[in-house]
């Protein structure tokens, strides 16, 4: 239940007036406060305090109000009945589905073949997954896409590199037989990940090699039998290693793996559409779509569809992907989540989609996220100055988590330590504003105290263990609440509002930070309201155990939305 919305709607109905409801930090004088009388007085030419006193009895008639009073120049403070809060909290973890469920395509992950995932893929994976889970929790039909980089120039470079290493392999010979058995030609996955970086830096120094790679790309795209057979050997190796990362990050598997290669199957259809509308122009042997508008006051280069070798570009595959999505999902929205440095690419793409009448501009949305920086505030690098690979980062955080556990004198199994590490990594990423850069510090994020994933997990483990020790109990119908219990219940009743707001604003930090605040309230309640101690009466114990249960219900949903696993012990 969204308590804020409920109270606000009921008040507005009662007063026949739309006013803003405030939630004061200090609840001494009330849980909510409205300036309705002050706003109404203005239009009626009345004294605000007098009007507040006039409407006070009306407000007191509302069945959830336990007391209401006038304060200051005409504010009305409202305190909600304990019993009302109590009943409402029983379903605090339930989310009323969105009134208008949408079909939403989400494009994140953005992995590449023959290039291991690096730190830049972390946020798109973690945040993309949470946005996906948020949308799903609200009842939208979410369809996730990993637009894998598996068809452009990097593929030509990789094949050229393999040819340089193994010039005698059959794939490069004129008499190549596509029907042959080539199963003995294998590539080590770690080796494979080095091919693209190596070949691309080699190509920068060697024009001939670069040219050759470009020709290979075009030939691969046009079905060259040898290159295709080789490609079909390394593609599954790369996909399998992506799958391992997806599993180790505990993100929901992608619904659709229409990457560049599969999208390129629609090249001819899209080309036709472009030609029909006269949108393809010749430019130095390439074919481009001009997207510049008269009122542009910044550079807006054309979108290259075919390059001068006749290969489709990264830009073009994104148009084909939109064509496919329109034809299949026909989504209300397409949301892309990439590094903010790709903003121009998406602006160009959205213009092409508009020119083709495929999607209106407001159906397409690009979220550009910030970079992870090191202590020096420059993009995070490993100690040897290289771009940090995602697997290395996961290992770094795992080892920091292991150290923390050892320091604390606990003995936890590997699986538990891994889930603590994952929580540390993900929670930290989620708690920062998505669009801003942040400083990434593996040793800090694993602390069991403060705004960290381990602290959140620890709170959940604690609640579970209380319930386990307590055994059976019944949820009482009538209760009198302590201030710490009231504070906690009020926060639990904000869950639904947070989920809606977080999704609507694409602000995953709201979920993480709300979870942290909630855990603090849970732990304050735990310290001030003993539960299993001998001197606690059965009624009070049942009330407090119910608070624990209701808190856990909400916390478990939050953890699930953030893709975190609660360990058995901590
Ligand atoms: N694979 C691309 C890269 O590493 C990002 C893909 C993002 N998604 C998209 N539909 N363009 O830069």
Coordinates of C-alpha atoms and ligand atoms in Angstrom, one line a residue:
X1 CA 0.0 0.0 0.0
X2 CA 1.1 3.5 -0.8
X3 CA 0.1 5.2 2.5
X4 CA 1.0 8.7 1.3
X5 CA -1.1 8.4 -1.8
X6 CA -4.0 6.9 0.2
X7 CA -4.1 9.7 2.8
X8 CA -3.6 12.4 0.2
X9 CA -6.4 11.1 -2.0
X10 CA -8.8 10.7 1.0
X11 CA -8.1 14.2 2.2
X12 CA -8.6 15.7 -1.2
X13 CA -11.9 13.8 -1.7
X14 CA -13.1 14.9 1.7
X15 CA -12.2 18.6 1.2
X16 CA -13.0 18.7 -2.5
X17 CA -9.7 20.3 -3.0
X18 CA -6.2 19.2 -4.2
X19 CA -3.6 20.1 -1.6
X20 CA -0.1 19.0 -1.1
X21 CA 0.5 16.6 1.8
X22 CA 3.8 16.9 3.7
X23 CA 5.5 14.3 5.8
X24 CA 7.3 16.1 8.6
X25 CA 10.7 14.7 9.7
X26 CA 9.7 15.1 13.3
X27 CA 6.5 13.2 13.9
X28 CA 5.8 14.7 17.4
X29 CA 2.9 16.8 16.1
X30 CA 1.6 14.4 13.5
X31 CA 2.4 11.9 10.8
X32 CA 1.3 14.2 8.0
X33 CA 0.6 17.9 7.5
X34 CA -1.4 19.7 4.9
X35 CA -1.5 23.3 3.8
X36 CA -5.0 22.9 2.3
X37 CA -6.5 25.6 4.5
X38 CA -3.8 28.1 3.6
X39 CA -4.2 27.5 -0.1
X40 CA -8.0 27.5 0.0
X41 CA -8.1 30.7 2.2
X42 CA -6.3 32.6 -0.5
X43 CA -8.9 31.9 -3.2
X44 CA -11.7 32.5 -0.7
X45 CA -10.3 35.6 0.8
X46 CA -10.5 34.1 4.3
X47 CA -8.1 34.0 7.3
X48 CA -6.1 30.7 6.9
X49 CA -6.1 29.9 10.6
X50 CA -9.8 30.4 10.9
X51 CA -10.5 28.3 7.8
X52 CA -8.2 25.6 9.2
X53 CA -10.3 25.5 12.4
X54 CA -13.4 25.3 10.3
X55 CA -12.3 22.3 8.3
X56 CA -10.7 20.5 11.2
X57 CA -13.9 18.6 12.2
X58 CA -14.3 17.3 8.6
X59 CA -10.8 15.9 8.7
X60 CA -11.4 14.3 12.1
X61 CA -14.4 12.4 10.5
X62 CA -12.0 10.4 8.3
X63 CA -11.8 6.9 9.7
X64 CA -8.0 6.7 9.7
X65 CA -7.5 9.9 11.7
X66 CA -6.7 9.6 15.4
X67 CA -6.1 13.3 16.0
X68 CA -5.7 16.5 14.0
X69 CA -4.7 20.0 15.1
X70 CA -4.0 23.4 13.6
X71 CA -0.5 24.8 13.8
X72 CA 1.3 27.9 12.8
X73 CA -0.3 30.1 10.2
X74 CA -2.8 27.4 9.3
X75 CA -1.2 24.1 8.8
X76 CA -3.2 21.0 9.8
X77 CA -1.3 18.2 11.4
X78 CA -2.8 14.7 11.2
X79 CA -1.9 11.6 13.2
X80 CA -3.0 8.3 11.8
X81 CA -4.6 5.6 14.0
X82 CA -2.4 2.7 15.1
X83 CA -4.9 0.1 14.1
X84 CA -5.2 1.6 10.7
X85 CA -1.4 1.5 10.3
X86 CA -1.3 -2.0 11.6
X87 CA -3.9 -3.3 9.1
X88 CA -2.3 -1.5 6.2
X89 CA 1.2 -2.8 6.9
X90 CA 0.0 -6.4 6.6
X91 CA 0.0 -5.9 2.9
X92 CA 2.8 -3.3 2.7
X93 CA 4.9 -5.5 0.4
X94 CA 2.1 -5.9 -2.2
X95 CA 2.4 -3.6 -5.2
X96 CA -0.8 -2.5 -7.0
X97 CA 0.0 -3.0 -10.7
X98 CA 0.3 0.0 -12.9
X99 CA -3.0 1.3 -14.2
X100 CA -1.7 1.2 -17.8
X101 CA 0.7 -1.7 -18.2
X102 CA 3.2 -0.9 -20.9
X103 CA 5.3 -3.1 -23.2
X104 CA 8.8 -1.9 -22.6
X105 CA 11.9 -3.1 -24.4
X106 CA 15.1 -2.7 -22.3
X107 CA 18.4 -2.7 -24.0
X108 CA 21.4 -3.1 -21.6
X109 CA 24.4 -5.3 -21.0
X110 CA 25.9 -4.4 -24.4
X111 CA 28.5 -7.2 -24.3
X112 CA 31.0 -7.8 -27.1
X113 CA 32.4 -10.9 -28.6
X114 CA 36.1 -11.4 -28.2
X115 CA 36.5 -8.6 -25.7
X116 CA 36.1 -9.5 -22.0
X117 CA 33.6 -7.6 -20.0
X118 CA 35.2 -4.7 -18.2
X119 CA 34.3 -2.2 -15.6
X120 CA 32.2 -0.3 -18.1
X121 CA 29.8 -3.2 -18.4
X122 CA 29.1 -3.3 -14.7
X123 CA 26.6 -0.5 -14.4
X124 CA 24.6 -1.4 -17.5
X125 CA 24.3 -5.0 -16.2
X126 CA 23.5 -4.2 -12.6
X127 CA 21.3 -1.2 -13.1
X128 CA 19.7 -2.5 -16.3
X129 CA 18.7 -5.7 -14.4
X130 CA 17.2 -3.7 -11.5
X131 CA 15.2 -1.4 -13.9
X132 CA 13.9 -4.6 -15.6
X133 CA 12.9 -6.1 -12.2
X134 CA 11.3 -2.8 -11.1
X135 CA 9.2 -2.6 -14.3
X136 CA 8.2 -6.2 -13.9
X137 CA 7.2 -5.7 -10.3
X138 CA 4.9 -2.9 -11.5
X139 CA 3.2 -5.2 -14.0
X140 CA 4.7 -3.9 -17.2
X141 CA 5.7 -6.4 -19.9
X142 CA 9.4 -6.0 -19.8
X143 CA 11.5 -7.5 -22.6
X144 CA 15.3 -7.4 -22.2
X145 CA 17.8 -7.2 -25.0
X146 CA 21.5 -7.6 -24.9
X147 CA 22.6 -5.9 -28.1
X148 CA 25.8 -7.9 -28.4
X149 CA 28.6 -6.5 -30.4
X150 CA 29.2 -9.5 -32.7
X151 CA 29.1 -8.3 -36.3
X152 CA 31.1 -5.1 -36.9
X153 CA 34.7 -4.3 -37.5
X154 CA 36.0 -6.0 -34.3
X155 CA 34.9 -9.3 -35.9
X156 CA 37.1 -8.6 -38.9
X157 CA 40.0 -7.7 -36.7
X158 CA 39.6 -10.9 -34.7
X159 CA 39.5 -13.1 -37.8
X160 CA 42.5 -11.3 -39.2
X161 CA 44.4 -11.9 -36.0
X162 CA 43.6 -15.6 -36.0
X163 CA 44.8 -15.7 -39.6
X164 CA 48.0 -14.0 -38.5
X165 CA 48.5 -16.7 -35.8
X166 CA 47.4 -19.7 -37.9
X167 CA 47.8 -18.8 -41.6
X168 CA 47.6 -22.5 -42.4
X169 CA 44.1 -23.0 -41.0
X170 CA 41.7 -24.2 -43.6
X171 CA 39.3 -21.2 -43.1
X172 CA 41.8 -19.0 -45.0
X173 CA 42.4 -21.3 -47.9
X174 CA 40.9 -20.8 -51.4
X175 CA 39.8 -24.5 -51.5
X176 CA 38.0 -24.3 -48.1
X177 CA 35.2 -26.9 -47.9
X178 CA 32.2 -25.7 -45.9
X179 CA 31.0 -29.3 -45.3
X180 CA 34.2 -30.4 -43.6
X181 CA 34.6 -31.3 -39.9
X182 CA 36.5 -28.5 -38.2
X183 CA 35.9 -29.5 -34.6
X184 CA 39.6 -29.8 -33.9
X185 CA 40.1 -26.1 -34.3
X186 CA 39.4 -24.8 -30.9
X187 CA 40.2 -21.5 -29.2
X188 CA 40.9 -20.9 -25.5
X189 CA 38.3 -18.5 -24.1
X190 CA 40.9 -16.4 -22.3
X191 CA 43.0 -16.3 -25.4
X192 CA 40.0 -15.2 -27.4
X193 CA 39.4 -12.3 -25.1
X194 CA 42.8 -10.9 -25.9
X195 CA 42.4 -11.1 -29.7
X196 CA 40.4 -7.9 -30.2
X197 CA 42.5 -5.6 -28.0
X198 CA 45.7 -7.0 -29.6
X199 CA 44.5 -6.8 -33.1
X200 CA 43.0 -3.4 -32.8
X201 CA 46.2 -1.9 -31.4
X202 CA 48.2 -3.6 -34.0
X203 CA 45.9 -2.3 -36.7
X204 CA 46.4 1.2 -35.5
X205 CA 50.1 0.9 -36.5
X206 CA 49.6 -1.2 -39.6
X207 CA 47.3 0.2 -42.3
X208 CA 47.5 -2.9 -44.4
X209 CA 46.3 -5.1 -41.6
X210 CA 43.5 -2.6 -40.9
X211 CA 42.4 -2.6 -44.5
X212 CA 42.5 -6.4 -44.6
X213 CA 40.3 -6.6 -41.4
X214 CA 37.8 -4.2 -43.0
X215 CA 37.6 -6.4 -46.1
X216 CA 37.1 -9.5 -43.9
X217 CA 34.3 -7.8 -42.0
X218 CA 32.4 -7.0 -45.2
X219 CA 33.1 -10.6 -46.5
X220 CA 31.9 -12.1 -43.3
X221 CA 28.7 -10.1 -43.5
X222 CA 28.2 -11.3 -47.0
X223 CA 28.6 -15.0 -46.1
X224 CA 32.2 -15.9 -46.9
X225 CA 32.3 -19.6 -46.1
X226 CA 35.7 -19.8 -44.3
X227 CA 35.2 -16.8 -42.2
X228 CA 31.7 -17.9 -41.3
X229 CA 32.9 -21.3 -40.2
X230 CA 35.6 -19.8 -38.0
X231 CA 33.1 -17.3 -36.6
X232 CA 30.8 -20.1 -35.7
X233 CA 33.6 -21.6 -33.7
X234 CA 34.4 -18.6 -31.6
X235 CA 31.0 -17.1 -31.2
X236 CA 29.6 -19.9 -28.9
X237 CA 32.8 -19.7 -26.8
X238 CA 32.3 -15.9 -26.3
X239 CA 28.5 -16.4 -25.6
X240 CA 29.3 -19.0 -23.0
X241 CA 31.7 -16.7 -21.1
X242 CA 29.0 -14.0 -21.2
X243 CA 26.6 -16.4 -19.7
X244 CA 29.0 -17.2 -16.8
X245 CA 29.2 -13.5 -16.0
X246 CA 25.4 -13.1 -16.1
X247 CA 25.1 -16.0 -13.6
X248 CA 27.9 -14.7 -11.4
X249 CA 26.2 -11.3 -11.2
X250 CA 22.8 -13.0 -10.5
X251 CA 21.0 -11.0 -13.2
X252 CA 17.9 -12.2 -14.9
X253 CA 18.8 -13.9 -18.2
X254 CA 18.1 -11.8 -21.2
X255 CA 14.8 -12.4 -23.0
X256 CA 16.2 -11.8 -26.4
X257 CA 19.8 -12.0 -27.7
X258 CA 19.2 -10.1 -30.9
X259 CA 22.6 -8.7 -31.1
X260 CA 24.2 -6.9 -34.1
X261 CA 24.4 -10.1 -36.1
X262 CA 20.8 -11.1 -35.8
X263 CA 19.6 -7.5 -36.3
X264 CA 21.6 -7.3 -39.5
X265 CA 19.3 -9.9 -41.0
X266 CA 16.8 -7.1 -41.5
X267 CA 19.3 -5.0 -43.5
X268 CA 17.5 -5.3 -46.8
X269 CA 14.1 -4.4 -45.3
X270 CA 15.4 -1.4 -43.6
X271 CA 17.4 -0.3 -46.7
X272 CA 14.2 -0.5 -48.7
X273 CA 12.4 1.7 -46.2
X274 CA 15.2 4.2 -46.3
X275 CA 15.3 4.3 -50.1
X276 CA 11.6 4.6 -50.4
X277 CA 11.8 7.8 -48.3
X278 CA 14.9 8.9 -50.1
X279 CA 16.9 9.0 -47.0
X280 CA 20.1 7.2 -48.2
X281 CA 22.7 9.5 -49.5
X282 CA 26.1 8.7 -51.1
X283 CA 29.1 10.1 -49.2
X284 CA 32.7 9.1 -50.2
X285 CA 31.6 5.6 -51.2
X286 CA 29.6 5.1 -48.1
X287 CA 25.8 5.4 -47.7
X288 CA 24.5 7.7 -45.0
X289 CA 21.3 9.1 -43.5
X290 CA 21.4 12.8 -42.8
X291 CA 19.9 13.6 -39.5
X292 CA 20.9 17.2 -39.1
X293 CA 18.1 19.7 -38.5
X294 CA 18.0 23.4 -39.2
X295 CA 17.8 24.4 -35.6
X296 CA 20.7 22.2 -34.5
X297 CA 23.3 24.3 -32.6
X298 CA 25.8 21.4 -32.1
X299 CA 27.4 19.1 -34.6
X300 CA 25.1 16.3 -35.8
X301 CA 27.0 14.0 -38.2
X302 CA 25.1 11.7 -40.5
X303 CA 24.5 8.1 -39.6
X304 CA 26.6 5.7 -41.6
X305 CA 24.5 2.8 -42.9
X306 CA 26.9 1.1 -45.3
X307 CA 30.6 1.9 -45.0
X308 CA 32.7 2.3 -48.1
X309 CA 33.4 -1.5 -48.1
X310 CA 29.7 -2.2 -48.1
X311 CA 29.5 -3.5 -44.5
X312 CA 26.8 -2.4 -42.1
X313 CA 27.9 -0.3 -39.2
X314 CA 27.1 -0.4 -35.5
X315 CA 24.8 2.6 -36.1
X316 CA 22.9 0.7 -38.8
X317 CA 22.4 -2.5 -36.7
X318 CA 20.6 -0.4 -34.1
X319 CA 18.2 0.8 -36.8
X320 CA 17.6 -2.8 -37.8
X321 CA 17.1 -3.8 -34.1
X322 CA 14.4 -1.1 -33.8
X323 CA 12.8 -2.4 -37.0
X324 CA 12.7 -5.9 -35.5
X325 CA 11.3 -4.7 -32.2
X326 CA 8.6 -2.7 -33.8
X327 CA 7.6 -5.7 -35.9
X328 CA 7.7 -8.2 -33.0
X329 CA 7.1 -6.6 -29.6
X330 CA 5.7 -3.3 -30.9
X331 CA 6.7 -1.7 -27.6
X332 CA 5.4 1.5 -26.0
X333 CA 8.8 2.3 -25.0
X334 CA 12.4 1.3 -25.7
X335 CA 14.9 2.2 -23.0
X336 CA 18.7 2.0 -23.7
X337 CA 21.2 2.0 -20.9
X338 CA 24.8 2.7 -21.8
X339 CA 27.7 4.8 -20.9
X340 CA 26.8 8.4 -21.3
X341 CA 29.5 8.8 -24.0
X342 CA 27.1 7.1 -26.4
X343 CA 24.5 9.9 -26.2
X344 CA 25.2 11.2 -29.7
X345 CA 24.8 7.7 -31.2
X346 CA 21.3 7.4 -29.6
X347 CA 20.3 10.9 -30.6
X348 CA 21.1 10.1 -34.2
X349 CA 19.3 6.8 -34.0
X350 CA 16.2 8.3 -32.6
X351 CA 16.1 10.8 -35.4
X352 CA 16.3 8.0 -37.9
X353 CA 13.5 6.2 -36.2
X354 CA 11.4 9.4 -36.4
X355 CA 12.3 10.0 -40.1
X356 CA 11.1 6.4 -40.8
X357 CA 8.0 6.9 -38.8
X358 CA 8.9 3.9 -36.8
X359 CA 8.7 5.4 -33.3
X360 CA 7.8 8.8 -32.0
X361 CA 10.6 10.6 -30.3
X362 CA 9.1 10.2 -26.8
X363 CA 8.9 6.4 -27.1
X364 CA 12.7 6.1 -27.2
X365 CA 14.8 6.8 -24.3
X366 CA 18.6 6.7 -23.7
X367 CA 19.9 6.7 -20.1
X368 CA 23.6 7.5 -20.1
X369 CA 25.4 6.4 -16.9
X370 CA 28.5 7.9 -15.3
X371 CA 31.9 6.3 -15.1
X372 CA 33.5 4.5 -12.1
X373 CA 36.6 6.4 -11.0
X374 CA 39.6 5.5 -8.9
X375 CA 40.7 7.4 -5.8
X376 CA 42.4 9.9 -8.2
X377 CA 39.0 10.7 -9.7
X378 CA 40.1 9.3 -13.1
X379 CA 38.5 6.2 -14.7
X380 CA 39.2 3.3 -12.5
X381 CA 42.3 1.3 -13.6
X382 CA 44.0 -1.8 -12.2
X383 CA 47.3 -1.4 -10.4
X384 CA 49.2 -2.1 -13.6
X385 CA 47.3 0.7 -15.3
X386 CA 44.9 -1.4 -17.4
X387 CA 41.2 -1.1 -17.8
X388 CA 39.8 -3.3 -15.0
X389 CA 38.0 -6.4 -16.2
X390 CA 34.7 -7.2 -14.7
X391 CA 35.8 -10.6 -13.4
X392 CA 38.9 -9.0 -11.8
X393 CA 36.6 -6.6 -10.0
X394 CA 34.3 -9.3 -8.8
X395 CA 37.4 -11.2 -7.5
X396 CA 38.8 -8.0 -5.9
X397 CA 35.5 -7.5 -4.0
X398 CA 35.4 -11.2 -3.0
X399 CA 38.8 -11.0 -1.5
X400 CA 37.9 -7.8 0.3
X401 CA 34.8 -9.5 1.7
X402 CA 36.9 -12.5 2.8
X403 CA 39.3 -10.2 4.7
X404 CA 36.4 -8.5 6.4
X405 CA 34.9 -11.8 7.5
X406 CA 38.3 -13.0 8.8
X407 CA 38.8 -9.8 10.7
X408 CA 35.5 -10.1 12.4
X409 CA 36.4 -13.6 13.6
X410 CA 33.5 -15.2 11.7
X411 CA 33.7 -18.5 9.8
X412 CA 31.6 -18.4 6.7
X413 CA 31.5 -20.7 3.7
X414 CA 32.6 -19.6 0.2
X415 CA 29.0 -19.3 -1.1
X416 CA 28.1 -17.0 1.8
X417 CA 31.2 -14.8 1.2
X418 CA 30.4 -14.7 -2.5
X419 CA 26.9 -13.5 -1.9
X420 CA 28.2 -10.9 0.6
X421 CA 30.7 -9.7 -2.1
X422 CA 28.0 -9.5 -4.7
X423 CA 25.7 -7.5 -2.4
X424 CA 28.6 -5.2 -1.7
X425 CA 29.3 -4.6 -5.4
X426 CA 25.7 -4.3 -6.5
X427 CA 24.4 -2.2 -3.6
X428 CA 27.2 0.2 -3.9
X429 CA 26.6 0.7 -7.6
X430 CA 22.9 1.1 -7.1
X431 CA 23.1 3.6 -4.3
X432 CA 24.8 6.2 -6.5
X433 CA 23.0 8.5 -8.8
X434 CA 23.0 6.6 -12.1
X435 CA 23.9 9.6 -14.2
X436 CA 26.9 10.7 -12.2
X437 CA 30.5 9.4 -11.9
X438 CA 31.5 7.9 -8.6
X439 CA 34.6 6.8 -6.9
X440 CA 34.9 3.0 -6.7
X441 CA 36.7 1.7 -3.6
X442 CA 36.6 -2.1 -3.2
X443 CA 37.7 -2.2 0.4
X444 CA 35.1 0.3 1.7
X445 CA 32.0 -1.3 0.1
X446 CA 32.4 -4.6 2.0
X447 CA 32.1 -3.1 5.5
X448 CA 29.3 -4.6 7.6
X449 CA 28.3 -1.2 8.8
X450 CA 27.2 1.9 7.0
X451 CA 25.5 2.3 3.7
X452 CA 26.7 -1.1 2.3
X453 CA 25.3 -4.3 0.8
X454 CA 26.6 -6.4 3.7
X455 CA 24.8 -4.2 6.2
X456 CA 21.5 -4.8 4.3
X457 CA 22.1 -8.5 4.1
X458 CA 23.0 -8.7 7.8
X459 CA 19.7 -7.0 8.7
X460 CA 17.7 -9.5 6.7
X461 CA 19.6 -12.4 8.2
X462 CA 18.9 -11.1 11.7
X463 CA 15.2 -10.8 11.0
X464 CA 15.1 -14.3 9.6
X465 CA 16.9 -15.7 12.6
X466 CA 14.6 -14.0 15.1
X467 CA 11.6 -15.6 13.4
X468 CA 13.2 -18.9 13.3
X469 CA 14.0 -18.8 17.0
X470 CA 10.5 -17.5 17.9
X471 CA 8.5 -20.3 16.2
X472 CA 4.8 -20.0 15.7
X473 CA 2.8 -16.8 16.6
X474 CA -0.4 -15.0 15.6
X475 CA -0.6 -11.5 14.3
X476 CA -2.7 -9.5 16.8
X477 CA -5.7 -7.5 15.6
X478 CA -5.5 -4.6 18.0
X479 CA -2.2 -3.0 18.9
X480 CA -0.7 0.0 20.7
X481 CA 2.5 1.0 19.0
X482 CA 5.8 2.3 20.4
X483 CA 7.3 5.3 18.5
X484 CA 10.0 3.1 17.0
X485 CA 7.4 0.6 15.7
X486 CA 5.3 3.5 14.3
X487 CA 8.3 4.9 12.5
X488 CA 9.1 1.6 11.0
X489 CA 5.5 0.9 9.9
X490 CA 5.3 4.3 8.3
X491 CA 8.4 3.5 6.3
X492 CA 7.2 0.1 5.3
X493 CA 4.0 1.8 4.0
X494 CA 6.2 3.9 1.7
X495 CA 7.5 0.9 -0.1
X496 CA 5.0 1.0 -3.0
X497 CA 5.5 4.7 -3.5
X498 CA 9.3 4.3 -3.7
X499 CA 9.0 1.5 -6.3
X500 CA 6.8 3.6 -8.5
X501 CA 8.9 6.7 -8.1
X502 CA 12.2 4.8 -8.7
X503 CA 10.9 3.3 -11.9
X504 CA 9.2 6.4 -13.2
X505 CA 12.4 8.4 -12.7
X506 CA 14.7 5.6 -13.7
X507 CA 16.4 6.2 -10.3
X508 CA 17.6 2.9 -8.9
X509 CA 19.4 4.9 -6.2
X510 CA 16.0 5.5 -4.6
X511 CA 15.5 1.8 -4.0
X512 CA 19.0 1.3 -2.5
X513 CA 18.8 4.3 -0.3
X514 CA 15.3 3.6 0.9
X515 CA 16.4 0.1 1.7
X516 CA 19.3 1.5 3.8
X517 CA 17.0 3.9 5.7
X518 CA 14.5 1.0 6.3
X519 CA 17.3 -1.2 7.7
X520 CA 18.3 1.6 10.0
X521 CA 14.7 1.8 11.3
X522 CA 14.6 -1.9 11.6
X523 CA 17.8 -2.0 13.7
X524 CA 16.7 0.9 15.9
X525 CA 13.4 -0.9 16.6
X526 CA 15.4 -4.1 17.3
X527 CA 17.6 -2.4 19.9
X528 CA 14.8 -0.5 21.6
X529 CA 12.0 -3.1 21.5
X530 CA 13.3 -6.4 22.9
X531 CA 11.4 -9.4 21.5
X532 CA 12.5 -12.7 22.9
X533 CA 13.6 -11.5 26.3
X534 CA 11.9 -13.4 29.2
X535 CA 10.2 -10.3 30.7
X536 CA 8.3 -9.5 27.5
X537 CA 4.6 -10.4 27.7
X538 CA 3.1 -12.8 25.0
X539 CA 1.0 -9.9 23.6
X540 CA 3.9 -7.5 23.2
X541 CA 6.0 -10.3 21.8
X542 CA 3.4 -11.2 19.2
X543 CA 3.2 -7.6 18.1
X544 CA 6.9 -7.2 17.8
X545 CA 7.3 -10.5 16.0
X546 CA 4.6 -9.3 13.6
X547 CA 6.6 -6.2 13.0
X548 CA 9.6 -8.3 12.3
X549 CA 7.6 -10.4 9.8
X550 CA 6.1 -7.5 8.0
X551 CA 9.6 -5.8 7.8
X552 CA 11.1 -9.0 6.4
X553 CA 8.3 -9.2 3.8
X554 CA 9.2 -5.8 2.4
X555 CA 13.0 -6.2 2.8
X556 CA 12.9 -9.5 0.9
X557 CA 11.0 -7.9 -2.0
X558 CA 13.6 -5.1 -2.1
X559 CA 16.5 -7.5 -2.1
X560 CA 14.8 -9.5 -4.9
X561 CA 14.4 -6.3 -6.9
X562 CA 18.1 -5.5 -6.4
X563 CA 19.0 -9.0 -7.4
X564 CA 20.6 -9.8 -4.1
X565 CA 20.6 -13.2 -2.3
X566 CA 20.1 -13.5 1.5
X567 CA 22.7 -15.9 2.9
X568 CA 21.7 -18.4 5.6
X569 CA 24.0 -16.9 8.2
X570 CA 26.3 -14.0 8.5
Ligands
LIG1 N1 28.2 -3.2 -27.6 C1 28.2 -1.8 -27.6 C2 29.5 -1.3 -26.9 O1 30.2 -2.0 -26.3 C3 27.0 -1.2 -26.9 C4 25.7 -1.6 -27.3 C5 24.6 -0.8 -26.7 N2 23.3 -1.1 -27.2 C6 22.8 -0.7 -28.3 N3 21.6 -1.0 -28.7 N4 23.5 0.1 -29.1 O2 29.7 -0.1 -27.1

